[in-house]
Amino acid sequence: MSLNNLFLVLSFLFFLSCQRYNGGEIVTSNGYVIQFHELSPTTKAIFKGCVVNLDMIAKDLNDNIIFSSKFNGLQGVSSFYYDSSLFNSPLNEVFDEIHSEDSVSFKLTLEDFYNSFFNSNLKLSNKTISLKDTLRLSLKVLGFNSIEEQSVYNFQLLNLAVNSERKLLNETHKIWDSKYLNLFKYEDLYSIKLSSEKSFFSINDSMEQFISINYSIEDLNGRILYTTNSISEYYDKSLNGQLLKGFKILVDQYDRGDSVMAIIPSNLLFGKRGSFVNKIPPFTPVKVNMKIN
């Protein structure tokens, strides 16, 4: 190789390396501008057949959270099999440019976000949001693992999640035991009746199986997860699966007109899957305020 050609090759490699620094940018051929915030001390790159573990948060341009590993992942980790939707998505070029333990951010459409990570043609219930809307995605690559490595990693995350829930429940139960009398307890579910008033629900033999409830759900740190507000939800108690198990225990225990507060463990609500739509992570115990009509 001539000296001129060697100089050109070295200059090109130097140009590429200079883009990988804190505050540096790389632009992929399909137009993603990757901003580097923290560089990995390693050079472990993505590889075929790996599982990608990420801590990521996607926000719209009004700073509303669309997705967060903290609220959707197991112990704050979102894991994706690379050879499925990611490999065939436009984000393949992004992951080709980043290493394990890099922290980066870039913009993409809501449609590309869901299709790339979840292989989902999302049907939006919120009509104010468009699939063409722009998101800013910030992510830290926690690792690119082989299937064998991921199996061990998942087991560790699972144990951490179970132990974290157990610790949180124990602490909360201790507070409730010292604070309230007349607690109803079912396994790890604790509840107490706050008030009672005559229900306006017309009861007769044909209506006894139906129940109407208003409720709010928050995690044990006070983050509101869901609320019905003033809109009641109606259920047929005679049908299996109409009510979440924890809710069914409450409506069976209390009477129409009762307002109750309860601590419900994850195995009686959303369990190891959590709730993607409501941003409830797996193994999340919650506090519920419920009015039964």
Coordinates of C-alpha atoms in Angstrom, one line a residue:
M1 CA 0.0 0.0 0.0
S2 CA 1.4 3.4 -1.0
L3 CA 2.0 6.0 1.7
N4 CA -0.8 8.2 0.2
N5 CA -3.3 5.3 0.4
L6 CA -2.1 4.5 4.0
F7 CA -2.6 8.1 5.0
L8 CA -6.1 8.2 3.6
V9 CA -7.1 4.9 5.4
L10 CA -5.6 6.2 8.7
S11 CA -7.4 9.5 8.3
F12 CA -10.7 7.8 7.7
L13 CA -10.3 5.6 10.7
F14 CA -9.3 8.6 12.8
F15 CA -12.4 10.5 11.6
L16 CA -14.6 7.6 12.7
S17 CA -13.0 7.3 16.1
C18 CA -13.3 11.1 16.7
Q19 CA -17.0 10.8 16.5
R20 CA -17.1 8.4 19.5
Y21 CA -16.5 10.8 22.3
N22 CA -18.7 12.4 24.9
G23 CA -20.8 14.9 23.0
G24 CA -19.8 13.5 19.7
E25 CA -22.2 12.5 16.9
I26 CA -22.5 9.8 14.3
V27 CA -25.0 10.0 11.5
T28 CA -26.2 6.7 10.1
S29 CA -26.8 6.3 6.4
N30 CA -30.6 6.2 7.0
G31 CA -30.5 9.6 8.8
Y32 CA -30.4 8.9 12.5
V33 CA -28.2 11.3 14.4
I34 CA -26.7 9.5 17.4
Q35 CA -25.5 11.7 20.2
F36 CA -22.9 10.1 22.5
H37 CA -23.2 11.0 26.2
E38 CA -21.1 8.3 27.9
L39 CA -18.6 6.1 26.2
S40 CA -18.1 2.5 27.0
P41 CA -14.7 1.4 28.4
T42 CA -15.2 -1.8 26.3
T43 CA -15.5 -2.4 22.6
K44 CA -18.1 -5.2 22.9
A45 CA -20.4 -4.7 19.9
I46 CA -23.7 -6.2 19.0
F47 CA -23.6 -9.7 17.4
K48 CA -25.9 -12.2 15.7
G49 CA -28.1 -14.2 18.1
C50 CA -27.6 -11.9 21.1
V51 CA -30.1 -10.4 23.5
V52 CA -29.9 -6.6 23.9
N53 CA -30.4 -5.2 27.4
L54 CA -31.3 -1.6 27.7
D55 CA -32.2 1.1 30.2
M56 CA -34.1 3.5 28.0
I57 CA -36.7 6.2 28.1
A58 CA -38.7 7.6 25.2
K59 CA -40.3 11.0 25.4
D60 CA -42.3 13.1 23.0
L61 CA -41.3 16.6 22.2
N62 CA -43.5 17.9 25.1
D63 CA -41.4 15.8 27.5
N64 CA -44.2 13.3 28.1
I65 CA -42.9 9.8 28.8
I66 CA -44.1 7.3 26.2
F67 CA -42.0 4.4 27.4
S68 CA -39.6 3.9 30.3
S69 CA -37.6 0.8 31.3
K70 CA -38.1 1.9 34.9
F71 CA -41.8 1.7 34.5
N72 CA -42.1 -1.1 32.0
G73 CA -39.0 -3.3 32.4
L74 CA -37.9 -6.0 35.0
Q75 CA -35.8 -4.1 37.5
G76 CA -35.5 -1.3 35.1
V77 CA -34.1 -3.4 32.3
S78 CA -35.7 -3.8 28.8
S79 CA -34.5 -6.9 27.0
F80 CA -34.9 -7.6 23.2
Y81 CA -33.8 -10.5 21.1
Y82 CA -31.7 -8.8 18.4
D83 CA -32.3 -11.2 15.5
S84 CA -36.1 -10.5 15.5
S85 CA -37.6 -7.1 14.8
L86 CA -34.5 -5.0 15.7
F87 CA -32.3 -6.7 13.2
N88 CA -34.8 -6.0 10.4
S89 CA -35.6 -2.5 11.5
P90 CA -34.1 0.9 10.6
L91 CA -32.5 0.9 14.1
N92 CA -30.2 -1.9 13.1
E93 CA -27.8 0.8 11.8
V94 CA -27.9 2.6 15.2
F95 CA -26.9 -0.6 17.1
D96 CA -24.1 -1.2 14.6
E97 CA -22.5 2.0 15.8
I98 CA -22.8 1.6 19.6
H99 CA -21.0 -0.6 22.1
S100 CA -22.0 -2.3 25.3
E101 CA -22.2 0.3 28.1
D102 CA -22.5 3.3 25.8
S103 CA -25.1 6.0 26.6
V104 CA -26.7 7.7 23.6
S105 CA -29.7 9.5 22.4
F106 CA -31.4 10.1 19.1
K107 CA -34.7 11.1 17.5
L108 CA -37.1 8.7 15.7
T109 CA -40.8 8.4 15.0
L110 CA -43.3 6.8 17.3
E111 CA -44.1 4.3 14.6
D112 CA -40.4 3.3 14.1
F113 CA -40.0 3.0 17.9
Y114 CA -42.8 0.5 18.4
N115 CA -42.2 -1.4 15.2
S116 CA -38.5 -1.8 15.9
F117 CA -38.6 -2.8 19.6
F118 CA -42.0 -4.4 19.8
N119 CA -42.8 -5.5 16.3
S120 CA -46.2 -3.9 16.7
N121 CA -48.4 -1.8 14.5
L122 CA -49.7 0.3 17.3
K123 CA -53.3 1.3 17.4
L124 CA -53.4 4.5 19.4
S125 CA -56.2 5.1 21.8
N126 CA -55.0 8.7 22.3
K127 CA -56.1 10.4 19.1
T128 CA -53.9 13.5 19.9
I129 CA -50.8 11.3 19.2
S130 CA -49.7 10.4 15.7
L131 CA -47.5 7.5 14.7
K132 CA -45.5 10.0 12.7
D133 CA -44.8 12.1 15.8
T134 CA -41.1 12.5 16.8
L135 CA -39.7 10.9 20.0
R136 CA -36.4 11.4 21.7
L137 CA -35.0 8.1 22.8
S138 CA -32.3 8.1 25.5
L139 CA -30.7 4.7 26.2
K140 CA -27.8 3.1 28.0
V141 CA -26.7 -0.3 26.6
L142 CA -26.4 -2.5 29.7
G143 CA -25.1 -5.4 27.7
F144 CA -25.2 -7.6 24.6
N145 CA -25.6 -11.2 25.9
S146 CA -25.6 -14.6 24.4
I147 CA -28.6 -16.7 25.1
E148 CA -26.7 -18.6 27.8
E149 CA -25.5 -15.4 29.5
Q150 CA -29.0 -13.9 29.3
S151 CA -30.5 -16.9 31.1
V152 CA -28.3 -16.3 34.1
Y153 CA -28.9 -12.5 33.9
N154 CA -32.7 -13.0 33.8
F155 CA -32.5 -15.3 36.8
Q156 CA -30.6 -12.6 38.7
L157 CA -33.1 -9.9 37.7
L158 CA -36.0 -12.1 38.7
N159 CA -34.6 -12.7 42.2
L160 CA -33.9 -9.0 42.7
A161 CA -37.5 -8.2 41.7
V162 CA -39.1 -10.8 43.9
N163 CA -36.9 -9.8 46.9
S164 CA -37.5 -6.1 46.3
E165 CA -41.3 -6.7 46.3
R166 CA -41.0 -8.8 49.5
K167 CA -39.0 -6.1 51.3
L168 CA -41.5 -3.3 50.2
L169 CA -44.5 -5.4 51.3
N170 CA -43.0 -6.2 54.6
E171 CA -42.2 -2.6 55.3
T172 CA -45.7 -1.5 54.3
H173 CA -47.4 -4.3 56.3
K174 CA -45.5 -3.3 59.4
I175 CA -46.7 0.3 59.1
W176 CA -50.4 -0.8 58.5
D177 CA -50.3 -3.2 61.4
S178 CA -49.2 -0.4 63.7
K179 CA -51.5 2.2 62.2
Y180 CA -54.9 0.5 61.6
L181 CA -57.3 -1.7 63.4
N182 CA -59.8 -4.2 61.9
L183 CA -57.6 -5.0 58.9
F184 CA -58.7 -7.7 56.5
K185 CA -55.8 -9.9 55.5
Y186 CA -55.6 -12.4 52.7
E187 CA -52.1 -13.7 52.1
D188 CA -50.2 -10.5 51.4
L189 CA -53.3 -8.5 50.7
Y190 CA -54.2 -6.0 53.4
S191 CA -57.3 -3.9 53.3
I192 CA -59.5 -1.6 55.5
K193 CA -62.9 -0.1 55.2
L194 CA -62.7 3.6 55.2
S195 CA -66.4 4.5 55.0
S196 CA -69.8 3.0 54.2
E197 CA -72.9 4.5 52.8
K198 CA -76.1 3.3 51.3
S199 CA -75.6 2.3 47.7
F200 CA -77.9 3.7 45.0
F201 CA -77.4 0.6 42.9
S202 CA -80.8 -1.0 42.5
I203 CA -80.5 -4.6 43.8
N204 CA -82.9 -7.4 42.9
D205 CA -82.4 -11.1 42.2
S206 CA -81.4 -10.5 38.6
M207 CA -78.9 -7.7 39.4
E208 CA -77.0 -9.2 42.4
Q209 CA -74.3 -10.6 40.2
F210 CA -73.3 -7.2 38.8
I211 CA -70.9 -4.8 40.4
S212 CA -69.9 -1.3 39.8
I213 CA -66.6 0.1 41.0
N214 CA -64.6 3.3 40.9
Y215 CA -60.9 3.1 41.9
S216 CA -57.4 4.4 41.7
I217 CA -54.1 2.5 41.7
E218 CA -50.8 3.8 42.8
D219 CA -47.4 2.1 43.5
L220 CA -46.2 2.1 47.1
N221 CA -44.0 5.1 46.4
G222 CA -47.1 7.2 45.5
R223 CA -46.9 7.2 41.7
I224 CA -50.4 7.2 40.2
L225 CA -50.7 4.3 37.8
Y226 CA -54.4 4.4 36.9
T227 CA -57.7 6.0 37.9
T228 CA -61.3 5.6 36.7
N229 CA -62.0 9.2 37.8
S230 CA -65.8 9.6 37.9
I231 CA -66.4 6.9 35.3
S232 CA -67.6 3.6 36.9
E233 CA -66.5 0.2 35.6
Y234 CA -69.1 -2.6 35.5
Y235 CA -68.5 -6.3 36.0
D236 CA -70.4 -9.5 36.1
K237 CA -69.1 -11.3 39.2
S238 CA -70.5 -14.7 38.0
L239 CA -68.0 -14.7 35.0
N240 CA -64.5 -15.9 35.6
G241 CA -61.7 -13.5 34.7
Q242 CA -63.9 -10.3 34.6
L243 CA -62.1 -9.0 37.7
L244 CA -58.5 -9.1 38.6
K245 CA -58.0 -11.6 41.5
G246 CA -57.2 -8.9 44.0
F247 CA -60.2 -6.8 43.0
K248 CA -62.5 -9.9 43.2
I249 CA -61.3 -10.6 46.8
L250 CA -62.2 -7.0 47.8
V251 CA -65.7 -6.9 46.2
D252 CA -66.5 -10.3 47.7
Q253 CA -65.3 -9.2 51.2
Y254 CA -67.0 -5.8 51.3
D255 CA -70.5 -4.5 50.6
R256 CA -72.0 -2.1 48.1
G257 CA -71.5 1.5 49.3
D258 CA -68.2 0.6 51.0
S259 CA -65.0 2.6 50.3
V260 CA -61.9 0.6 50.9
M261 CA -58.2 1.0 50.8
A262 CA -55.9 -2.0 50.1
I263 CA -52.4 -3.0 49.6
I264 CA -52.4 -5.7 46.9
P265 CA -49.3 -7.9 46.0
S266 CA -48.4 -8.3 42.4
N267 CA -49.5 -12.0 42.2
L268 CA -53.1 -10.9 42.8
L269 CA -52.9 -8.2 40.1
F270 CA -50.5 -7.9 37.2
G271 CA -47.9 -10.4 38.3
K272 CA -44.6 -11.1 36.5
R273 CA -45.9 -9.5 33.3
G274 CA -46.8 -6.1 34.7
S275 CA -49.0 -3.9 32.6
F276 CA -47.3 -2.4 29.5
V277 CA -50.1 0.1 28.8
N278 CA -50.3 1.4 32.3
K279 CA -46.5 1.5 32.8
I280 CA -46.6 -1.0 35.7
P281 CA -43.4 -3.0 36.0
P282 CA -43.4 -6.8 36.8
F283 CA -43.7 -7.7 40.5
T284 CA -45.2 -4.3 41.5
P285 CA -47.3 -4.3 44.6
V286 CA -49.9 -1.4 44.7
K287 CA -52.2 0.6 46.8
V288 CA -55.8 0.7 45.7
N289 CA -58.6 3.0 46.8
M290 CA -61.9 1.6 45.7
K291 CA -65.6 2.5 46.0
I292 CA -68.0 -0.4 45.5
N293 CA -71.5 0.4 44.2

